[in-house]
């Protein structure tokens, strides 16, 4: 195949790249297949109690086991860095109640960008899996920020009263928040940990992003398709 006006040099280089893209697709499928074949993970020994929103709209206790809807045995939990990582000095919100918080108590811009994107994806994923967002911030702060961002589909939970974040690698040794994504699987009455985005903690090459959840981030993947790429001087912000 060819596109209008392309040179022979371009076509030859594009064909070589296509072979790499085919290999990447093959590798991506192979990694997903290997992930699906993981042996049973560790049993979740504590039925963590989160603060969430009940059917009547009032705050209520929500246990981890209650996050599994009938007929859906996989649960994906994203750990939202709210409060943000201790070393993050990007500007906070400029309007709303969240803007009144101290910077270090506010939400992470990168997590926010991802959740902006996932708020739309959840509607399509919901028939197949359970999805929740957990943060250490008190529930009222989470709900205020969700309203300010226009999130309508994300299930938000506060882990301020339990050790979930620490137990499942969403906190560094110094207590700083970390953006882990964890998957749990229900087998009868037993809940096991299935997979976590441990790539977050793996060594990277110089100038490389951890990309621990890179395959589900549309913005970064869009950048990868352009001549400019991801760039080294851009990062997500709460506003631009």
mmCIF file of C-alpha atoms in Angstrom:
data_model
loop_
_atom_site.group_PDB
_atom_site.id
_atom_site.type_symbol
_atom_site.label_atom_id
_atom_site.label_comp_id
_atom_site.label_asym_id
_atom_site.label_seq_id
_atom_site.Cartn_x
_atom_site.Cartn_y
_atom_site.Cartn_z
ATOM 1 C CA UNK A 1 0.000 0.000 0.000
ATOM 2 C CA UNK A 2 1.053 3.589 -0.511
ATOM 3 C CA UNK A 3 -0.121 7.057 0.462
ATOM 4 C CA UNK A 4 -0.237 10.037 -1.931
ATOM 5 C CA UNK A 5 3.108 11.707 -2.560
ATOM 6 C CA UNK A 6 5.270 9.382 -0.497
ATOM 7 C CA UNK A 7 8.836 8.646 -1.585
ATOM 8 C CA UNK A 8 10.430 5.266 -2.092
ATOM 9 C CA UNK A 9 12.635 6.036 0.915
ATOM 10 C CA UNK A 10 9.577 6.670 3.073
ATOM 11 C CA UNK A 11 7.854 3.471 1.876
ATOM 12 C CA UNK A 12 10.897 1.318 2.589
ATOM 13 C CA UNK A 13 11.253 2.774 6.093
ATOM 14 C CA UNK A 14 7.528 2.456 6.727
ATOM 15 C CA UNK A 15 7.557 -1.193 5.672
ATOM 16 C CA UNK A 16 10.404 -1.890 8.080
ATOM 17 C CA UNK A 17 8.456 -0.138 10.843
ATOM 18 C CA UNK A 18 5.373 -2.195 9.986
ATOM 19 C CA UNK A 19 7.325 -5.351 10.718
ATOM 20 C CA UNK A 20 8.216 -3.925 14.132
ATOM 21 C CA UNK A 21 4.574 -3.023 14.759
ATOM 22 C CA UNK A 22 3.497 -6.571 13.883
ATOM 23 C CA UNK A 23 6.133 -7.919 16.281
ATOM 24 C CA UNK A 24 4.906 -5.536 18.989
ATOM 25 C CA UNK A 25 1.318 -6.687 18.474
ATOM 26 C CA UNK A 26 2.463 -10.289 18.721
ATOM 27 C CA UNK A 27 4.425 -9.546 21.895
ATOM 28 C CA UNK A 28 1.496 -7.645 23.415
ATOM 29 C CA UNK A 29 -0.816 -10.597 22.797
ATOM 30 C CA UNK A 30 1.769 -13.008 24.213
ATOM 31 C CA UNK A 31 2.185 -10.939 27.391
ATOM 32 C CA UNK A 32 -1.601 -10.775 27.853
ATOM 33 C CA UNK A 33 -1.867 -14.553 27.386
ATOM 34 C CA UNK A 34 0.913 -15.161 29.920
ATOM 35 C CA UNK A 35 -0.800 -12.816 32.369
ATOM 36 C CA UNK A 36 -4.060 -14.733 32.034
ATOM 37 C CA UNK A 37 -2.214 -17.963 32.874
ATOM 38 C CA UNK A 38 -0.747 -16.696 36.143
ATOM 39 C CA UNK A 39 -1.099 -19.178 39.015
ATOM 40 C CA UNK A 40 -3.546 -18.230 41.776
ATOM 41 C CA UNK A 41 -2.372 -15.097 43.577
ATOM 42 C CA UNK A 42 -2.358 -14.443 47.290
ATOM 43 C CA UNK A 43 -5.615 -14.690 49.190
ATOM 44 C CA UNK A 44 -6.938 -11.346 50.405
ATOM 45 C CA UNK A 45 -7.147 -11.999 54.115
ATOM 46 C CA UNK A 46 -8.849 -8.731 55.100
ATOM 47 C CA UNK A 47 -12.213 -7.593 53.781
ATOM 48 C CA UNK A 48 -11.118 -3.953 53.649
ATOM 49 C CA UNK A 49 -13.733 -1.398 54.644
ATOM 50 C CA UNK A 50 -13.797 1.722 52.477
ATOM 51 C CA UNK A 51 -15.967 4.824 52.612
ATOM 52 C CA UNK A 52 -18.189 5.140 49.582
ATOM 53 C CA UNK A 53 -21.552 6.425 48.433
ATOM 54 C CA UNK A 54 -24.603 4.289 49.122
ATOM 55 C CA UNK A 55 -27.646 3.783 46.918
ATOM 56 C CA UNK A 56 -29.331 6.678 48.706
ATOM 57 C CA UNK A 57 -26.406 9.003 47.983
ATOM 58 C CA UNK A 58 -25.242 9.081 51.609
ATOM 59 C CA UNK A 59 -21.762 8.033 52.782
ATOM 60 C CA UNK A 60 -21.571 4.392 53.774
ATOM 61 C CA UNK A 61 -19.108 1.640 54.557
ATOM 62 C CA UNK A 62 -18.252 -0.521 51.543
ATOM 63 C CA UNK A 63 -16.315 -3.742 51.941
ATOM 64 C CA UNK A 64 -13.932 -5.022 49.284
ATOM 65 C CA UNK A 65 -16.129 -8.088 48.825
ATOM 66 C CA UNK A 66 -19.091 -5.822 48.061
ATOM 67 C CA UNK A 67 -17.288 -4.337 45.068
ATOM 68 C CA UNK A 68 -17.922 -7.566 43.154
ATOM 69 C CA UNK A 69 -21.257 -7.405 41.344
ATOM 70 C CA UNK A 70 -23.141 -10.653 40.626
ATOM 71 C CA UNK A 71 -21.744 -12.432 37.586
ATOM 72 C CA UNK A 72 -18.557 -10.324 37.448
ATOM 73 C CA UNK A 73 -15.598 -11.916 39.194
ATOM 74 C CA UNK A 74 -12.790 -9.506 38.246
ATOM 75 C CA UNK A 75 -12.221 -6.272 40.141
ATOM 76 C CA UNK A 76 -9.831 -3.546 38.959
ATOM 77 C CA UNK A 77 -8.785 -0.938 41.523
ATOM 78 C CA UNK A 78 -6.783 2.155 40.625
ATOM 79 C CA UNK A 79 -4.997 3.888 43.499
ATOM 80 C CA UNK A 80 -5.526 7.610 42.965
ATOM 81 C CA UNK A 81 -2.752 9.760 44.459
ATOM 82 C CA UNK A 82 -4.969 12.095 46.436
ATOM 83 C CA UNK A 83 -3.127 13.451 48.308
ATOM 84 C CA UNK A 84 -0.498 13.722 45.614
ATOM 85 C CA UNK A 85 3.048 12.394 45.828
ATOM 86 C CA UNK A 86 5.102 14.398 48.306
ATOM 87 C CA UNK A 87 7.542 15.588 45.615
ATOM 88 C CA UNK A 88 4.913 16.779 43.135
ATOM 89 C CA UNK A 89 4.982 20.599 42.857
ATOM 90 C CA UNK A 90 2.756 21.017 39.789
ATOM 91 C CA UNK A 91 0.005 23.625 40.256
ATOM 92 C CA UNK A 92 -3.195 22.592 41.999
ATOM 93 C CA UNK A 93 -6.766 23.425 40.977
ATOM 94 C CA UNK A 94 -7.590 27.087 40.562
ATOM 95 C CA UNK A 95 -11.330 26.878 41.247
ATOM 96 C CA UNK A 96 -13.724 24.925 43.421
ATOM 97 C CA UNK A 97 -13.375 23.569 46.922
ATOM 98 C CA UNK A 98 -10.336 21.514 45.975
ATOM 99 C CA UNK A 99 -8.466 24.749 45.223
ATOM 100 C CA UNK A 100 -8.735 25.635 48.911
ATOM 101 C CA UNK A 101 -6.596 22.647 49.945
ATOM 102 C CA UNK A 102 -2.888 22.926 50.563
ATOM 103 C CA UNK A 103 -0.946 21.817 47.496
ATOM 104 C CA UNK A 104 0.400 18.710 49.232
ATOM 105 C CA UNK A 105 -3.155 17.677 50.184
ATOM 106 C CA UNK A 106 -4.504 18.016 46.664
ATOM 107 C CA UNK A 107 -4.890 15.545 43.786
ATOM 108 C CA UNK A 108 -2.165 14.310 41.456
ATOM 109 C CA UNK A 109 -2.453 15.862 37.965
ATOM 110 C CA UNK A 110 -1.237 12.681 36.239
ATOM 111 C CA UNK A 111 -3.758 10.486 38.055
ATOM 112 C CA UNK A 112 -6.424 13.047 37.251
ATOM 113 C CA UNK A 113 -5.583 12.935 33.542
ATOM 114 C CA UNK A 114 -5.845 9.144 33.540
ATOM 115 C CA UNK A 115 -9.138 9.187 35.413
ATOM 116 C CA UNK A 116 -10.535 11.821 33.033
ATOM 117 C CA UNK A 117 -9.972 9.252 30.293
ATOM 118 C CA UNK A 118 -11.184 6.237 32.262
ATOM 119 C CA UNK A 119 -14.429 7.975 33.218
ATOM 120 C CA UNK A 120 -15.542 7.418 29.644
ATOM 121 C CA UNK A 121 -14.075 3.932 29.325
ATOM 122 C CA UNK A 122 -15.796 2.600 32.441
ATOM 123 C CA UNK A 123 -19.211 2.640 30.776
ATOM 124 C CA UNK A 124 -17.941 0.188 28.161
ATOM 125 C CA UNK A 125 -15.970 -1.947 30.628
ATOM 126 C CA UNK A 126 -18.729 -2.177 33.242
ATOM 127 C CA UNK A 127 -20.630 -5.078 31.621
ATOM 128 C CA UNK A 128 -17.487 -7.216 31.917
ATOM 129 C CA UNK A 129 -15.664 -6.184 35.094
ATOM 130 C CA UNK A 130 -15.874 -4.206 38.319
ATOM 131 C CA UNK A 131 -13.856 -0.994 38.551
ATOM 132 C CA UNK A 132 -13.158 1.304 41.484
ATOM 133 C CA UNK A 133 -10.880 4.214 42.344
ATOM 134 C CA UNK A 134 -9.370 4.313 45.830
ATOM 135 C CA UNK A 135 -7.595 7.220 47.529
ATOM 136 C CA UNK A 136 -6.501 8.136 51.048
ATOM 137 C CA UNK A 137 -8.359 11.464 50.875
ATOM 138 C CA UNK A 138 -11.628 11.723 52.836
ATOM 139 C CA UNK A 139 -14.710 10.853 50.808
ATOM 140 C CA UNK A 140 -16.105 14.438 50.740
ATOM 141 C CA UNK A 141 -12.880 15.652 49.080
ATOM 142 C CA UNK A 142 -13.098 12.887 46.478
ATOM 143 C CA UNK A 143 -16.709 13.699 45.703
ATOM 144 C CA UNK A 144 -16.046 17.445 45.497
ATOM 145 C CA UNK A 145 -13.202 16.880 43.047
ATOM 146 C CA UNK A 146 -15.236 14.420 40.974
ATOM 147 C CA UNK A 147 -17.947 17.045 40.601
ATOM 148 C CA UNK A 148 -15.388 19.667 39.628
ATOM 149 C CA UNK A 149 -13.895 17.361 36.951
ATOM 150 C CA UNK A 150 -17.282 16.224 35.664
ATOM 151 C CA UNK A 151 -16.706 12.558 36.473
ATOM 152 C CA UNK A 152 -19.991 10.660 36.280
ATOM 153 C CA UNK A 153 -19.096 6.959 36.057
ATOM 154 C CA UNK A 154 -16.155 6.353 38.383
ATOM 155 C CA UNK A 155 -16.805 4.594 41.679
ATOM 156 C CA UNK A 156 -14.786 6.548 44.231
ATOM 157 C CA UNK A 157 -13.766 5.149 47.600
ATOM 158 C CA UNK A 158 -11.775 6.499 50.503
ATOM 159 C CA UNK A 159 -9.161 4.195 52.024
ATOM 160 C CA UNK A 160 -8.380 6.639 54.799
ATOM 161 C CA UNK A 161 -9.531 4.166 57.438
ATOM 162 C CA UNK A 162 -7.735 1.011 56.285
ATOM 163 C CA UNK A 163 -4.335 -0.278 55.154
ATOM 164 C CA UNK A 164 -5.272 -1.244 51.597
ATOM 165 C CA UNK A 165 -2.960 1.310 49.970
ATOM 166 C CA UNK A 166 0.040 0.234 52.012
ATOM 167 C CA UNK A 167 -0.667 -3.482 51.647
ATOM 168 C CA UNK A 168 -1.019 -3.369 47.860
ATOM 169 C CA UNK A 169 2.002 -1.200 47.056
ATOM 170 C CA UNK A 170 0.141 2.080 46.606
ATOM 171 C CA UNK A 171 2.329 3.734 49.235
ATOM 172 C CA UNK A 172 6.097 4.145 49.269
ATOM 173 C CA UNK A 173 8.100 3.347 52.381
ATOM 174 C CA UNK A 174 7.894 7.004 53.445
ATOM 175 C CA UNK A 175 4.101 6.993 53.137
ATOM 176 C CA UNK A 176 3.995 8.855 49.800
ATOM 177 C CA UNK A 177 1.156 7.831 47.506
ATOM 178 C CA UNK A 178 1.943 5.661 44.484
ATOM 179 C CA UNK A 179 -0.330 5.135 41.439
ATOM 180 C CA UNK A 180 -0.744 1.357 41.535
ATOM 181 C CA UNK A 181 -3.355 -0.534 39.576
ATOM 182 C CA UNK A 182 -4.376 -3.883 41.040
ATOM 183 C CA UNK A 183 -6.666 -6.632 39.784
ATOM 184 C CA UNK A 184 -8.477 -9.043 42.089
ATOM 185 C CA UNK A 185 -10.330 -12.231 41.251
ATOM 186 C CA UNK A 186 -13.243 -13.790 43.116
ATOM 187 C CA UNK A 187 -13.454 -17.580 43.217
ATOM 188 C CA UNK A 188 -16.511 -18.583 45.172
ATOM 189 C CA UNK A 189 -16.115 -17.050 48.623
ATOM 190 C CA UNK A 190 -12.384 -16.496 48.166
ATOM 191 C CA UNK A 191 -10.858 -13.281 46.801
ATOM 192 C CA UNK A 192 -7.310 -13.394 45.489
ATOM 193 C CA UNK A 193 -4.923 -10.808 44.151
ATOM 194 C CA UNK A 194 -4.486 -11.513 40.436
ATOM 195 C CA UNK A 195 -2.102 -8.861 39.091
ATOM 196 C CA UNK A 196 -0.558 -5.496 39.977
ATOM 197 C CA UNK A 197 1.233 -2.892 37.855
ATOM 198 C CA UNK A 198 4.655 -3.727 39.340
ATOM 199 C CA UNK A 199 6.322 -2.213 36.283
ATOM 200 C CA UNK A 200 5.986 1.016 38.272
ATOM 201 C CA UNK A 201 8.837 -0.196 40.470
ATOM 202 C CA UNK A 202 10.989 -1.816 37.777
ATOM 203 C CA UNK A 203 14.214 -0.065 36.640
ATOM 204 C CA UNK A 204 13.839 2.111 33.544
ATOM 205 C CA UNK A 205 16.242 3.199 30.842
ATOM 206 C CA UNK A 206 17.483 6.830 30.991
ATOM 207 C CA UNK A 207 14.698 9.224 30.036
ATOM 208 C CA UNK A 208 12.114 6.447 29.971
ATOM 209 C CA UNK A 209 8.711 6.667 31.599
ATOM 210 C CA UNK A 210 7.711 3.728 33.839
ATOM 211 C CA UNK A 211 4.633 3.149 31.607
ATOM 212 C CA UNK A 212 3.191 0.776 34.194
ATOM 213 C CA UNK A 213 -0.319 1.539 32.946
ATOM 214 C CA UNK A 214 0.818 2.935 29.599
ATOM 215 C CA UNK A 215 -1.287 0.581 27.507
ATOM 216 C CA UNK A 216 -4.519 2.081 28.891
ATOM 217 C CA UNK A 217 -3.575 5.752 28.580
ATOM 218 C CA UNK A 218 -4.926 7.172 25.297
ATOM 219 C CA UNK A 219 -3.169 10.540 25.582
ATOM 220 C CA UNK A 220 0.350 9.135 25.842
ATOM 221 C CA UNK A 221 -0.341 6.579 23.134
ATOM 222 C CA UNK A 222 -1.593 9.320 20.832
ATOM 223 C CA UNK A 223 1.659 11.204 21.387
ATOM 224 C CA UNK A 224 3.608 8.086 20.416
ATOM 225 C CA UNK A 225 2.014 8.253 16.945
ATOM 226 C CA UNK A 226 3.357 11.743 16.211
ATOM 227 C CA UNK A 227 6.781 13.064 15.130
ATOM 228 C CA UNK A 228 7.049 14.994 18.400
ATOM 229 C CA UNK A 229 6.451 11.909 20.527
ATOM 230 C CA UNK A 230 5.920 12.219 24.263
ATOM 231 C CA UNK A 231 8.588 14.887 24.610
ATOM 232 C CA UNK A 232 10.724 15.490 27.647
ATOM 233 C CA UNK A 233 9.313 18.835 28.761
ATOM 234 C CA UNK A 234 5.586 18.065 29.036
ATOM 235 C CA UNK A 235 3.599 16.539 31.851
ATOM 236 C CA UNK A 236 -0.073 16.341 32.680
ATOM 237 C CA UNK A 237 -1.599 19.357 34.401
ATOM 238 C CA UNK A 238 -4.934 20.014 36.083
ATOM 239 C CA UNK A 239 -5.471 22.854 33.611
ATOM 240 C CA UNK A 240 -3.608 24.228 30.585
#
